[in-house]
Coordinates of C-alpha atoms in Angstrom, one line a residue:
X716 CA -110.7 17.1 35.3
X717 CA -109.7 19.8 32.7
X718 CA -112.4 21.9 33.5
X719 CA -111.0 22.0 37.2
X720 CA -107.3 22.9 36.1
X721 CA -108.4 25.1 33.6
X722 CA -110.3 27.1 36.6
X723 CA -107.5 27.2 39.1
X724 CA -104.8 27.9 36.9
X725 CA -107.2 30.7 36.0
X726 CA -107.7 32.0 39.2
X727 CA -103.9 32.4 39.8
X728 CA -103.3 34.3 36.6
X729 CA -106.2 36.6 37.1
X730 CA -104.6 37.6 40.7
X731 CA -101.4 37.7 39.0
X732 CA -102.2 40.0 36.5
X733 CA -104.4 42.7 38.4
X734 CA -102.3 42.6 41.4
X735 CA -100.6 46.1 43.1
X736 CA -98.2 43.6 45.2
X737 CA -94.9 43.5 43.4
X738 CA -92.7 41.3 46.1
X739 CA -91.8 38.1 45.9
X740 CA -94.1 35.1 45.2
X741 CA -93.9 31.6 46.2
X742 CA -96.2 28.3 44.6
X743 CA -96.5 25.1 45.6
X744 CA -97.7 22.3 43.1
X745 CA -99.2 19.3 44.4
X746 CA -98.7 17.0 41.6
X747 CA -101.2 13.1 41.2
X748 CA -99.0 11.1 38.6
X749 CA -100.8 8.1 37.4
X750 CA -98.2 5.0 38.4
X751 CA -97.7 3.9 35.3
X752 CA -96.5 6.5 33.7
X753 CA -93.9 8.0 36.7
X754 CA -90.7 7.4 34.3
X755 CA -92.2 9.6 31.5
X756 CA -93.4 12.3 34.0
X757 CA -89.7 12.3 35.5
X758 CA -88.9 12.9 32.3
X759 CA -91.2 15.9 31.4
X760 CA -89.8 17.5 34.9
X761 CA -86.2 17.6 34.0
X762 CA -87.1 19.1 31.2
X763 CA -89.5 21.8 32.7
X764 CA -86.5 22.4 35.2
X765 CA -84.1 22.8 33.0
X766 CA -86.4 25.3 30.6
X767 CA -87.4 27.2 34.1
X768 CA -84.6 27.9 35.7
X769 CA -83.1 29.9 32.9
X770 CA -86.0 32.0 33.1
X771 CA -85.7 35.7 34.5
X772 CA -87.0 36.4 37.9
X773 CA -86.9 32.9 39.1
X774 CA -85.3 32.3 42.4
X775 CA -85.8 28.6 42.6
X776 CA -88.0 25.7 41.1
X777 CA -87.5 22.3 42.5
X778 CA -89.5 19.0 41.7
X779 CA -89.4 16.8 44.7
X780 CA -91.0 13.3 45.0
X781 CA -93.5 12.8 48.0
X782 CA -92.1 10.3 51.2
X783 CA -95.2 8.7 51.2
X784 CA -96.2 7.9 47.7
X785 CA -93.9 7.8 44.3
X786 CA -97.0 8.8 42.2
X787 CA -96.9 12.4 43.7
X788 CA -94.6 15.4 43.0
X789 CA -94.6 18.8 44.8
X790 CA -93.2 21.6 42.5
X791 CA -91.8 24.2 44.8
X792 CA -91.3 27.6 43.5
X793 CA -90.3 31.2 44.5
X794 CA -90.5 34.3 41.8
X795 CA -88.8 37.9 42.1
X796 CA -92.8 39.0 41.2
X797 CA -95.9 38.2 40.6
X798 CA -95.4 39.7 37.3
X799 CA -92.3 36.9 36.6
X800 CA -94.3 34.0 37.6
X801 CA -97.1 35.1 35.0
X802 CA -94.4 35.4 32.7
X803 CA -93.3 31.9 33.0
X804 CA -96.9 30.8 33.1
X805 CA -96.9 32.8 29.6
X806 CA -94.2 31.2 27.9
X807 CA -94.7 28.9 24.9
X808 CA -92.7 26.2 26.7
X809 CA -95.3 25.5 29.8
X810 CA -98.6 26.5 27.8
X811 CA -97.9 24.4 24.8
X812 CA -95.0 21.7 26.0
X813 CA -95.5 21.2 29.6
X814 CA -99.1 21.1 30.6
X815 CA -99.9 20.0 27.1
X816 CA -97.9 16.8 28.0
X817 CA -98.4 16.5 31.6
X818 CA -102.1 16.3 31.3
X819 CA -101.9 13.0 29.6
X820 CA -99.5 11.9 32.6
X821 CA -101.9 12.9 35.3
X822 CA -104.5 10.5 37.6
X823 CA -106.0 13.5 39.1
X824 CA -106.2 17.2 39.2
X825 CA -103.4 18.4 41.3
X826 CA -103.4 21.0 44.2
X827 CA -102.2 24.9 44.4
X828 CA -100.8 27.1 46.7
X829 CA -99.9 30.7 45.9
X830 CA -98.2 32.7 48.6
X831 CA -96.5 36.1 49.0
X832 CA -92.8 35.8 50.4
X833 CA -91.6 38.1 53.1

């Protein structure tokens, strides 16, 4: 499981930081909450909203709950840059607060997708 977020997570900061494209980017987070543990995880996300939105080059950042199942959250986010996203993904706040915290919430490894806009 770690190995697997540890690889895609590194797969998006590599293209991040050795692209030439400097538009806007969008990424879509697929998250698997394990069900008991939903309130905490709600939790954790107001928090990581309310710490990303304030960040520059964000155009939005939403956590929405699935229709289907409560145990899965899509993160839906669009950045001025490529370089602003791999800012964020920088920051001491998601490295060291929010995945640090979220993988204990987790019942699987979640799914990416990372888009250019426009």
């Amino acid at each position: 499981k770690q190995w697997y977020q540890r690889r895609v997570r590194a797969d998006v900061v590599g293209w991040l930081s050795s692209t030439s494209y400097t538009g806007k980017v969008g990424l879509t987070v697929k998250i698997y909450v394990d069900p008991t543990k939903i309130e905490a995880f709600k939790d954790l996300v107001s928090e990581h909203l309310t710490t990303s939105l304030k960040e520059p080059g964000v155009i939005r950042f939403s956590a929405n709950r699935d229709y289907e199942r409560d145990d899965v959250f899509w993160f839906v986010e669009e950045w001025e840059s490529p370089s602003a996203l791999l800012v964020h993904l920088g920051t001491e706040w998601f490295r060291d607060g929010y995945l640090v915290r979220s993988r204990e919430l987790c019942a699987a490894p979640g799914q990416r997708a990372l888009y250019l806009m426009g």
